[in-house]
Amino acid sequence: MNETFMKEKPVMPLVISMALPMTFSMLVNALYNIIDSYFVAQISEDAMTALSLVFPLQNLVNAVVIGFAIGINATMAYYLGAQKQQLADKTASLGMLLNMLHGLVLAIGCIAVMPAFLRMFTRQTEIIGMGVQYSNIVFLFAVPNAAALCFEKIFQAVGRMKTSMFCMLLGCVTNIVLDPLLIFGIGIFPAMGIRGAALATGIGQIVSLAGYLTAYYWKPIPAKVKVRNMKPEKQLCKKVYSIGIPATLSLALPSVQVSALNAILAVYSASYVLVLGAYFKLQTFLYLTGNGVVQGMRPLIGYNYGAGESKRVKEIFRSALFLIVIVMVIGTILCMAVPQALIGLFTGNPETIRLGREALRLISIGFIVSSVSVTVSGALEGLGKGKESLVISLLRYIVVILPLAFIVVWLDMCYWICLGENGMNWFQFWIMGGFPFGIQKMLVLLIPRNFGIAGSIGVLALDAIIGGMIGVIALAIKIIAIIREVINIIMELAGKRISC
């Protein structure tokens, strides 16, 4: 197959033809995630909570193998565009070996730490037991899953998007069909509960890999996976990892975010953890669809960048951004219009549905704006600029949301503590609310020295009062500074992107 069509075909039809198969397969994959969660939720609310708690580590494993595969994809596309066939073959071959090793190491590690990981978020033995049962099975398939995902990116790098779509659909459809059979024991199948959901996932991944292997040998692609090309080369490894590591971190950041938010929400109720898990399943449906466009865009940008077609790179970026904005608009409308129906897929508890409805409407406000960061991150990966892409992901998942989540939860706790029978004690709220953000400044100045017990207590109390009052001002200044820094970073990255 001659992949030069990637620099010859008109841009918008080209982006659509590359993105449409992947968008469709991402939709089905996201639908599988929701259906899988729906069937697990029919077991019990505890089962759905267990699945939500396992999700961060499961997503972490996928992040590593997919992120490294993105490095393979971008490097291959660049070498193919630059007409360096031998280096493209070596990238595919060595990448396959390394990605399978990543899957093996992560599988062993996740199975080993899972019980302790679950105990960080809950003390309910039933939830912990279900989580361990699910993870012990699903992580056994990490190596074939890593190979399948590597093949996915290899096929995409040479423009074989329909083959990639077909193989992904094979795995997803297999999983969807097997879920109810293995969970509830329909017909000749045993009733395995949450273990059945894990086994259905693993079998789906095996079927997907079998599809890629059949397509690889039945209809060969320009890049070859050969054992003799699996010998590590320093420069090639450096190039792939320079894209793959930031891509991995970008994909793993949602896991860090979910784990941190789970820890915060677990203080209130397990229902909040369930709502967060349900939201991320629904968000996955939306963002995987947008990611389908990114997957179509990434090899196009890498190929044209390698071929020196900078003008086409910019046109491809603008076309992809337009398509992703359309996806986010549709997602926003659905979340605003029928949030209770969407949350109702995961639980029948009226109170949980009420909480989820309010949360979904609030969160969906940012969907359309996020289309810019999704598109820019994918474009930067295609250009081989993994570090810049990582910065955007850090801003999106960690730097802004986690500090804000802590601030909101802390202020909420202070509010209820300061709310008395006679109403709200706003002065006390001011001091308590600002305490974490200002006390360290006062302790430097007012450390008790040469005081008796009463004097030391008095000085510490003064520290707390003054520190809390200062903290409110310090918090406001920090928020303004963070917003200004975020704007500066985005403007700087935008300038770098435009100059490429």
Coordinates of C-alpha atoms in Angstrom, one line a residue:
M1 CA 0.0 0.0 0.0
N2 CA 1.4 3.4 -1.0
E3 CA 1.0 5.8 2.0
T4 CA 1.8 8.9 0.0
F5 CA -1.9 9.7 -0.1
M6 CA -1.4 11.3 3.3
K7 CA 0.3 14.2 1.7
E8 CA -1.6 14.4 -1.6
K9 CA -5.4 14.0 -0.8
P10 CA -7.4 17.2 0.1
V11 CA -7.1 17.9 3.8
M12 CA -10.7 17.8 5.2
P13 CA -11.7 14.7 3.3
L14 CA -8.4 13.1 4.3
V15 CA -8.9 13.9 8.0
I16 CA -12.5 12.6 7.9
S17 CA -11.4 9.4 6.1
M18 CA -8.7 8.7 8.6
A19 CA -10.7 9.8 11.7
L20 CA -14.1 8.3 10.8
P21 CA -13.1 4.6 11.2
M22 CA -11.3 5.3 14.5
T23 CA -14.1 7.5 15.8
F24 CA -16.6 4.8 15.1
S25 CA -14.5 2.2 16.8
M26 CA -13.9 4.5 19.7
L27 CA -17.6 5.0 20.0
V28 CA -18.1 1.2 20.2
N29 CA -15.3 0.9 22.6
A30 CA -16.8 3.6 24.8
L31 CA -20.2 2.0 24.5
Y32 CA -18.6 -1.3 25.7
N33 CA -17.2 0.5 28.8
I34 CA -20.7 1.8 29.6
I35 CA -22.4 -1.6 28.9
D36 CA -19.7 -3.4 31.0
S37 CA -20.4 -1.0 33.9
Y38 CA -24.1 -1.4 33.4
F39 CA -24.0 -5.2 33.8
V40 CA -21.6 -4.9 36.8
A41 CA -24.1 -2.5 38.4
Q42 CA -26.8 -5.1 38.1
I43 CA -24.8 -7.3 40.5
S44 CA -24.9 -4.7 43.2
E45 CA -23.9 -1.1 44.0
D46 CA -20.8 -2.5 45.8
A47 CA -19.7 -4.2 42.6
M48 CA -19.9 -0.9 40.7
T49 CA -18.0 0.8 43.5
A50 CA -15.3 -1.9 43.3
L51 CA -15.0 -1.5 39.6
S52 CA -14.7 2.3 40.1
L53 CA -11.9 1.8 42.6
V54 CA -10.0 -0.6 40.3
F55 CA -10.4 1.7 37.3
P56 CA -7.4 4.0 38.1
L57 CA -4.8 1.1 38.1
Q58 CA -6.5 -0.5 35.1
N59 CA -6.3 2.9 33.3
L60 CA -2.7 3.3 34.4
V61 CA -1.7 0.0 32.7
N62 CA -3.6 1.0 29.5
A63 CA -1.9 4.4 29.7
V64 CA 1.6 3.0 29.7
V65 CA 1.0 0.5 26.8
I66 CA -1.0 3.0 24.8
G67 CA 1.3 5.9 25.5
F68 CA 4.4 4.0 24.4
A69 CA 2.4 2.8 21.3
I70 CA 1.7 6.4 20.5
G71 CA 5.5 7.0 20.5
I72 CA 5.8 4.1 18.1
N73 CA 3.0 5.5 15.9
A74 CA 4.5 9.0 15.7
T75 CA 8.0 7.8 15.1
M76 CA 6.9 5.4 12.4
A77 CA 4.8 8.0 10.6
Y78 CA 7.7 10.4 10.6
Y79 CA 10.2 7.9 9.2
L80 CA 7.7 6.8 6.5
G81 CA 7.1 10.4 5.5
A82 CA 10.9 11.0 5.4
Q83 CA 11.2 7.8 3.2
K84 CA 13.3 5.9 5.8
Q85 CA 11.8 2.4 5.5
Q86 CA 14.4 0.5 7.5
L87 CA 14.0 2.8 10.5
A88 CA 10.2 2.5 10.3
D89 CA 10.6 -1.3 10.4
K90 CA 12.9 -1.2 13.4
T91 CA 10.6 1.1 15.2
A92 CA 7.7 -1.3 14.8
S93 CA 9.7 -4.4 15.8
L94 CA 11.5 -3.0 18.8
G95 CA 8.4 -1.2 19.9
M96 CA 6.4 -4.4 19.9
L97 CA 8.9 -6.2 22.2
L98 CA 9.2 -3.3 24.6
N99 CA 5.5 -2.8 24.9
M100 CA 4.9 -6.5 25.7
L101 CA 7.5 -6.2 28.5
H102 CA 5.8 -3.1 29.8
G103 CA 2.5 -5.1 30.0
L104 CA 4.1 -8.0 31.8
V105 CA 5.8 -5.9 34.5
L106 CA 2.7 -3.8 35.1
A107 CA 0.5 -6.9 35.4
I108 CA 2.7 -8.4 38.1
G109 CA 2.9 -5.1 40.0
C110 CA -0.8 -4.3 39.9
I111 CA -1.9 -7.8 41.0
A112 CA 0.6 -7.5 43.9
V113 CA -0.5 -4.1 45.2
M114 CA -4.2 -4.3 44.5
P115 CA -5.4 -5.3 48.0
A116 CA -3.4 -2.6 49.7
F117 CA -4.5 -0.1 47.0
L118 CA -8.2 -0.8 47.6
R119 CA -7.8 -0.5 51.4
M120 CA -6.7 3.1 50.9
F121 CA -10.3 4.0 49.8
T122 CA -12.6 1.6 51.7
R123 CA -12.8 -0.7 54.7
Q124 CA -15.7 -2.7 53.3
T125 CA -14.5 -6.2 52.9
E126 CA -17.0 -7.1 50.2
I127 CA -15.9 -4.2 48.0
I128 CA -12.3 -5.1 48.5
G129 CA -12.9 -8.7 47.7
M130 CA -14.8 -7.9 44.5
G131 CA -12.0 -5.5 43.4
V132 CA -9.3 -8.1 44.0
Q133 CA -11.4 -10.8 42.1
Y134 CA -11.8 -8.5 39.1
S135 CA -8.2 -7.3 39.0
N136 CA -6.6 -10.8 39.4
I137 CA -8.3 -11.9 36.2
V138 CA -8.2 -8.7 34.0
F139 CA -4.5 -8.0 34.6
L140 CA -3.6 -11.6 33.4
F141 CA -4.4 -10.4 29.9
A142 CA -2.1 -7.3 30.0
V143 CA 0.6 -8.8 27.7
P144 CA -1.7 -9.7 24.8
N145 CA -3.5 -6.5 25.3
A146 CA -0.2 -4.6 25.0
A147 CA 0.6 -6.4 21.7
A148 CA -2.9 -5.7 20.3
L149 CA -2.6 -2.0 21.1
C150 CA 0.8 -1.9 19.6
F151 CA -0.5 -3.4 16.4
E152 CA -3.3 -0.9 16.5
K153 CA -0.9 2.0 16.3
I154 CA 1.3 0.3 13.7
F155 CA -1.6 -0.1 11.4
Q156 CA -2.7 3.5 12.0
A157 CA 0.8 4.8 11.2
V158 CA 0.6 3.3 7.7
G159 CA -3.0 4.6 7.1
R160 CA -4.8 1.2 7.6
M161 CA -7.5 2.8 9.7
K162 CA -10.3 0.4 8.6
T163 CA -8.3 -2.6 9.6
S164 CA -7.6 -1.1 13.0
M165 CA -11.3 -0.3 13.4
F166 CA -12.4 -3.8 12.4
C167 CA -10.0 -5.4 14.9
M168 CA -11.1 -3.1 17.7
L169 CA -14.7 -3.8 17.0
L170 CA -14.0 -7.6 17.1
G171 CA -12.7 -7.2 20.7
C172 CA -15.5 -4.9 21.8
V173 CA -18.3 -6.9 20.4
T174 CA -16.9 -10.1 21.9
N175 CA -16.7 -8.4 25.3
I176 CA -20.3 -7.0 25.0
V177 CA -21.7 -10.4 24.0
L178 CA -19.8 -12.3 26.7
D179 CA -20.6 -9.9 29.6
P180 CA -24.1 -11.0 30.4
L181 CA -23.3 -14.6 29.6
L182 CA -20.4 -14.8 32.1
I183 CA -21.7 -12.4 34.7
F184 CA -25.2 -14.0 35.2
G185 CA -24.6 -17.5 33.9
I186 CA -26.9 -17.7 30.9
G187 CA -27.2 -21.0 29.1
I188 CA -24.1 -23.2 29.3
F189 CA -22.0 -20.5 30.9
P190 CA -21.4 -20.4 34.7
A191 CA -22.5 -17.4 36.8
M192 CA -19.2 -15.7 37.7
G193 CA -20.3 -12.3 38.8
I194 CA -17.7 -9.6 38.7
R195 CA -15.1 -12.2 37.7
G196 CA -17.1 -12.9 34.6
A197 CA -16.9 -9.2 33.6
A198 CA -13.1 -9.4 33.9
L199 CA -12.9 -12.6 31.9
A200 CA -15.1 -11.2 29.2
T201 CA -12.7 -8.2 28.9
G202 CA -9.7 -10.5 28.6
I203 CA -11.2 -12.7 26.0
G204 CA -12.2 -9.6 24.0
Q205 CA -8.6 -8.5 24.0
I206 CA -7.4 -11.9 22.8
V207 CA -9.9 -11.8 19.9
S208 CA -8.7 -8.3 19.0
L209 CA -5.1 -9.5 18.9
A210 CA -6.1 -12.5 16.7
G211 CA -7.7 -10.1 14.3
Y212 CA -4.6 -8.0 14.0
L213 CA -2.4 -11.0 13.4
T214 CA -4.7 -12.4 10.7
A215 CA -4.8 -9.0 9.0
Y216 CA -1.0 -8.6 9.2
Y217 CA -0.3 -11.9 7.5
W218 CA -3.2 -11.9 5.1
K219 CA -2.7 -8.4 3.7
P220 CA 0.9 -7.2 4.6
I221 CA 1.6 -3.6 5.5
P222 CA 4.6 -1.4 4.5
A223 CA 6.2 -1.7 7.9
K224 CA 7.3 -5.1 9.1
V225 CA 7.6 -6.6 12.6
K226 CA 10.7 -8.8 12.5
V227 CA 12.7 -10.5 15.3
R228 CA 16.0 -9.5 13.9
N229 CA 15.0 -5.8 14.2
M230 CA 14.2 -6.1 18.0
K231 CA 17.8 -5.4 19.1
P232 CA 17.7 -2.2 21.1
E233 CA 19.3 0.9 19.5
K234 CA 20.0 3.9 21.8
Q235 CA 18.9 6.6 19.4
L236 CA 15.8 4.9 18.3
C237 CA 14.8 4.1 21.9
K238 CA 15.4 7.6 22.9
K239 CA 13.2 9.0 20.1
V240 CA 10.3 6.6 20.8
Y241 CA 10.5 7.1 24.6
S242 CA 10.8 10.9 24.2
I243 CA 7.2 10.8 22.7
G244 CA 6.0 7.7 24.5
I245 CA 6.8 8.7 28.1
P246 CA 5.1 12.1 28.0
A247 CA 2.1 10.4 26.2
T248 CA 2.0 7.8 28.9
L249 CA 2.1 10.4 31.6
S250 CA -0.7 12.3 29.9
L251 CA -2.8 9.2 29.7
A252 CA -2.0 8.2 33.3
L253 CA -2.9 11.6 34.7
P254 CA -6.6 10.8 34.8
S255 CA -5.8 7.8 37.0
V256 CA -3.9 10.0 39.4
Q257 CA -6.8 12.5 39.3
V258 CA -9.4 9.8 39.9
S259 CA -7.5 8.3 42.8
A260 CA -7.0 11.7 44.5
L261 CA -10.7 12.6 44.0
N262 CA -11.8 9.2 45.2
A263 CA -9.7 9.8 48.4
I264 CA -11.4 13.2 48.9
L265 CA -14.9 11.9 48.1
A266 CA -14.6 8.7 50.2
V267 CA -14.6 11.0 53.3
Y268 CA -18.2 11.9 52.5
S269 CA -19.9 8.8 51.1
A270 CA -19.4 5.7 48.8
S271 CA -22.2 7.2 46.7
Y272 CA -19.9 10.0 45.7
V273 CA -17.2 7.6 44.6
L274 CA -19.8 5.7 42.5
V275 CA -21.0 9.0 40.9
L276 CA -17.4 9.9 40.0
G277 CA -16.8 6.4 38.6
A278 CA -20.1 6.7 36.5
Y279 CA -19.1 10.2 35.3
F280 CA -15.7 8.9 34.1
K281 CA -17.4 6.1 32.2
L282 CA -19.6 8.6 30.5
Q283 CA -16.7 11.0 29.9
T284 CA -14.8 8.1 28.3
F285 CA -17.6 7.7 25.8
L286 CA -17.3 11.4 24.8
Y287 CA -13.5 11.7 24.9
L288 CA -12.8 8.4 23.2
T289 CA -14.9 9.7 20.4
G290 CA -12.8 12.8 20.2
N291 CA -9.7 10.7 20.6
G292 CA -10.8 8.8 17.4
V293 CA -10.3 12.1 15.5
V294 CA -6.9 12.6 17.2
Q295 CA -5.8 9.1 16.2
G296 CA -6.7 9.9 12.6
M297 CA -4.9 13.3 12.8
R298 CA -1.7 12.1 14.6
P299 CA -0.2 10.0 11.8
L300 CA -1.2 12.6 9.2
I301 CA 0.6 15.3 11.1
G302 CA 3.7 13.1 11.7
Y303 CA 3.9 12.0 8.1
N304 CA 3.5 15.5 6.6
Y305 CA 5.9 17.0 9.2
G306 CA 8.5 14.4 8.2
A307 CA 7.8 15.2 4.5
G308 CA 8.3 18.9 5.2
E309 CA 4.7 19.9 4.4
S310 CA 4.3 22.5 7.2
K311 CA 1.3 24.2 5.6
R312 CA -0.7 20.9 5.4
V313 CA 0.2 20.3 9.1
K314 CA -1.7 23.5 10.1
E315 CA -4.6 22.7 7.8
I316 CA -4.9 19.2 9.3
F317 CA -4.8 20.6 12.8
R318 CA -7.6 23.1 12.1
S319 CA -9.8 20.4 10.5
A320 CA -9.4 18.1 13.4
L321 CA -10.2 20.8 15.9
F322 CA -13.4 21.6 14.1
L323 CA -14.5 17.9 14.2
I324 CA -13.7 17.6 17.9
V325 CA -15.6 20.7 18.8
I326 CA -18.7 19.2 17.1
V327 CA -18.3 16.0 19.2
M328 CA -18.0 18.1 22.4
V329 CA -21.1 20.2 21.5
I330 CA -23.2 17.0 21.1
G331 CA -21.8 15.7 24.4
T332 CA -22.7 18.9 26.3
I333 CA -26.2 18.9 24.9
L334 CA -26.8 15.3 26.0
C335 CA -25.4 15.8 29.5
M336 CA -27.5 19.0 30.0
A337 CA -30.7 17.4 28.6
V338 CA -30.9 13.9 30.1
P339 CA -28.3 13.6 32.9
Q340 CA -30.6 11.5 35.2
A341 CA -31.0 8.9 32.4
L342 CA -27.3 8.7 31.9
I343 CA -26.5 8.3 35.6
G344 CA -29.4 5.9 35.9
L345 CA -27.4 3.4 33.8
F346 CA -25.1 2.7 36.7
T347 CA -27.4 2.8 39.8
G348 CA -31.1 2.7 40.8
N349 CA -30.6 4.7 44.0
P350 CA -32.7 7.9 43.7
E351 CA -30.3 9.9 45.9
T352 CA -27.2 8.8 43.9
I353 CA -29.0 9.7 40.7
R354 CA -29.8 13.1 42.1
L355 CA -26.2 13.8 43.0
G356 CA -25.0 12.5 39.7
R357 CA -27.5 14.6 37.7
E358 CA -26.2 17.8 39.4
A359 CA -22.6 16.8 39.0
L360 CA -22.9 15.9 35.3
R361 CA -24.6 19.2 34.4
L362 CA -21.9 21.2 36.1
I363 CA -18.9 19.2 34.7
S364 CA -20.3 19.3 31.1
I365 CA -19.9 23.1 31.0
G366 CA -16.2 22.6 30.3
F367 CA -16.5 20.0 27.5
I368 CA -16.4 22.4 24.6
V369 CA -13.4 24.4 25.9
S370 CA -11.5 21.1 26.5
S371 CA -11.6 20.3 22.7
V372 CA -8.7 22.8 22.3
S373 CA -6.4 21.0 24.8
V374 CA -7.4 17.5 23.3
T375 CA -6.5 18.6 19.8
V376 CA -3.3 20.5 20.7
S377 CA -2.0 17.6 22.7
G378 CA -2.6 15.2 19.9
A379 CA -1.0 17.5 17.3
L380 CA 2.1 18.0 19.5
E381 CA 2.5 14.3 19.9
G382 CA 2.3 14.0 16.1
L383 CA 5.1 16.6 15.8
G384 CA 7.2 14.6 18.3
K385 CA 6.9 17.3 21.0
G386 CA 5.9 15.0 23.8
K387 CA 7.0 17.4 26.6
E388 CA 4.8 20.2 25.5
S389 CA 1.9 17.8 25.2
L390 CA 2.5 16.7 28.8
V391 CA 2.5 20.2 30.1
I392 CA -1.0 20.7 28.7
S393 CA -2.2 17.5 30.3
L394 CA -0.7 18.4 33.6
L395 CA -2.5 21.7 33.6
R396 CA -5.8 19.9 32.6
Y397 CA -5.7 17.0 35.1
I398 CA -3.5 17.9 38.1
V399 CA -2.3 21.5 38.4
V400 CA -5.7 23.2 38.4
I401 CA -8.3 20.6 39.4
L402 CA -6.7 18.9 42.4
P403 CA -5.8 22.1 44.4
L404 CA -9.3 23.5 43.6
A405 CA -10.9 20.2 44.8
F406 CA -9.0 20.4 48.1
I407 CA -9.9 24.1 48.5
V408 CA -13.6 23.4 47.9
V409 CA -13.8 20.4 50.2
W410 CA -11.9 22.3 52.9
L411 CA -14.2 25.3 52.7
D412 CA -17.2 23.0 52.7
M413 CA -16.0 21.3 55.9
C414 CA -15.3 24.7 57.5
Y415 CA -18.8 25.9 56.5
W416 CA -20.6 23.1 58.3
I417 CA -18.4 23.4 61.4
C418 CA -19.0 27.2 61.7
L419 CA -22.8 26.9 61.0
G420 CA -24.4 27.1 64.5
E421 CA -27.9 27.4 65.8
N422 CA -27.8 31.1 65.6
G423 CA -26.6 31.1 62.0
M424 CA -23.2 31.3 60.3
N425 CA -20.2 32.6 62.2
W426 CA -18.4 34.2 59.3
F427 CA -15.4 35.4 61.3
Q428 CA -14.7 31.9 62.5
F429 CA -15.2 30.6 58.9
W430 CA -12.7 33.2 57.6
I431 CA -10.1 32.1 60.1
M432 CA -10.6 28.3 59.6
G433 CA -11.0 28.6 55.8
G434 CA -7.7 30.5 55.4
F435 CA -5.8 28.5 58.0
P436 CA -4.0 26.0 55.7
F437 CA -3.0 28.8 53.3
G438 CA -1.5 31.3 55.8
I439 CA -0.4 29.6 59.0
Q440 CA 3.0 28.6 57.6
K441 CA 3.8 32.3 57.1
M442 CA 3.0 33.2 60.7
L443 CA 4.8 30.3 62.3
V444 CA 8.0 31.6 60.8
L445 CA 7.5 34.9 62.7
L446 CA 5.7 33.8 65.9
I447 CA 7.4 30.6 67.1
P448 CA 7.0 30.3 70.9
R449 CA 10.3 30.8 72.7
N450 CA 11.0 31.2 76.4
F451 CA 7.2 31.1 77.3
G452 CA 5.4 29.0 79.8
I453 CA 2.7 26.6 78.8
A454 CA 0.0 29.2 78.9
G455 CA 2.1 31.7 76.9
S456 CA 3.0 29.1 74.3
I457 CA -0.6 28.2 73.8
G458 CA -1.5 31.9 73.6
V459 CA 1.1 32.5 70.9
L460 CA 0.0 29.4 68.9
A461 CA -3.6 30.6 69.1
L462 CA -2.5 34.0 67.8
D463 CA -0.6 32.2 65.0
A464 CA -3.8 30.4 64.0
I465 CA -6.0 33.5 64.0
I466 CA -3.6 35.8 62.2
G467 CA -2.5 33.0 59.9
G468 CA -6.1 32.2 58.9
M469 CA -6.9 35.8 58.2
I470 CA -3.8 36.1 56.1
G471 CA -4.5 32.8 54.4
V472 CA -7.7 34.1 52.7
I473 CA -5.7 36.9 51.1
A474 CA -2.9 34.5 50.2
L475 CA -5.3 32.0 48.7
A476 CA -6.8 34.7 46.4
I477 CA -3.4 35.9 45.3
K478 CA -2.3 32.3 44.6
I479 CA -5.4 31.6 42.5
I480 CA -4.8 34.8 40.5
A481 CA -1.1 33.8 40.0
I482 CA -2.0 30.3 38.9
I483 CA -4.6 31.6 36.3
R484 CA -2.0 34.1 35.0
E485 CA 0.7 31.4 34.7
V486 CA -1.7 29.0 32.9
I487 CA -2.5 31.7 30.4
N488 CA 1.2 32.4 29.8
I489 CA 2.0 28.7 29.3
I490 CA -0.9 28.2 26.9
M491 CA 0.2 31.3 24.9
E492 CA 3.8 30.1 24.8
L493 CA 2.8 26.7 23.6
A494 CA 0.5 28.1 21.0
G495 CA 3.3 30.2 19.7
K496 CA 5.6 27.1 19.5
R497 CA 2.8 25.2 17.7
I498 CA 2.1 27.9 15.2
S499 CA 5.8 28.1 14.3
C500 CA 6.1 24.4 13.5

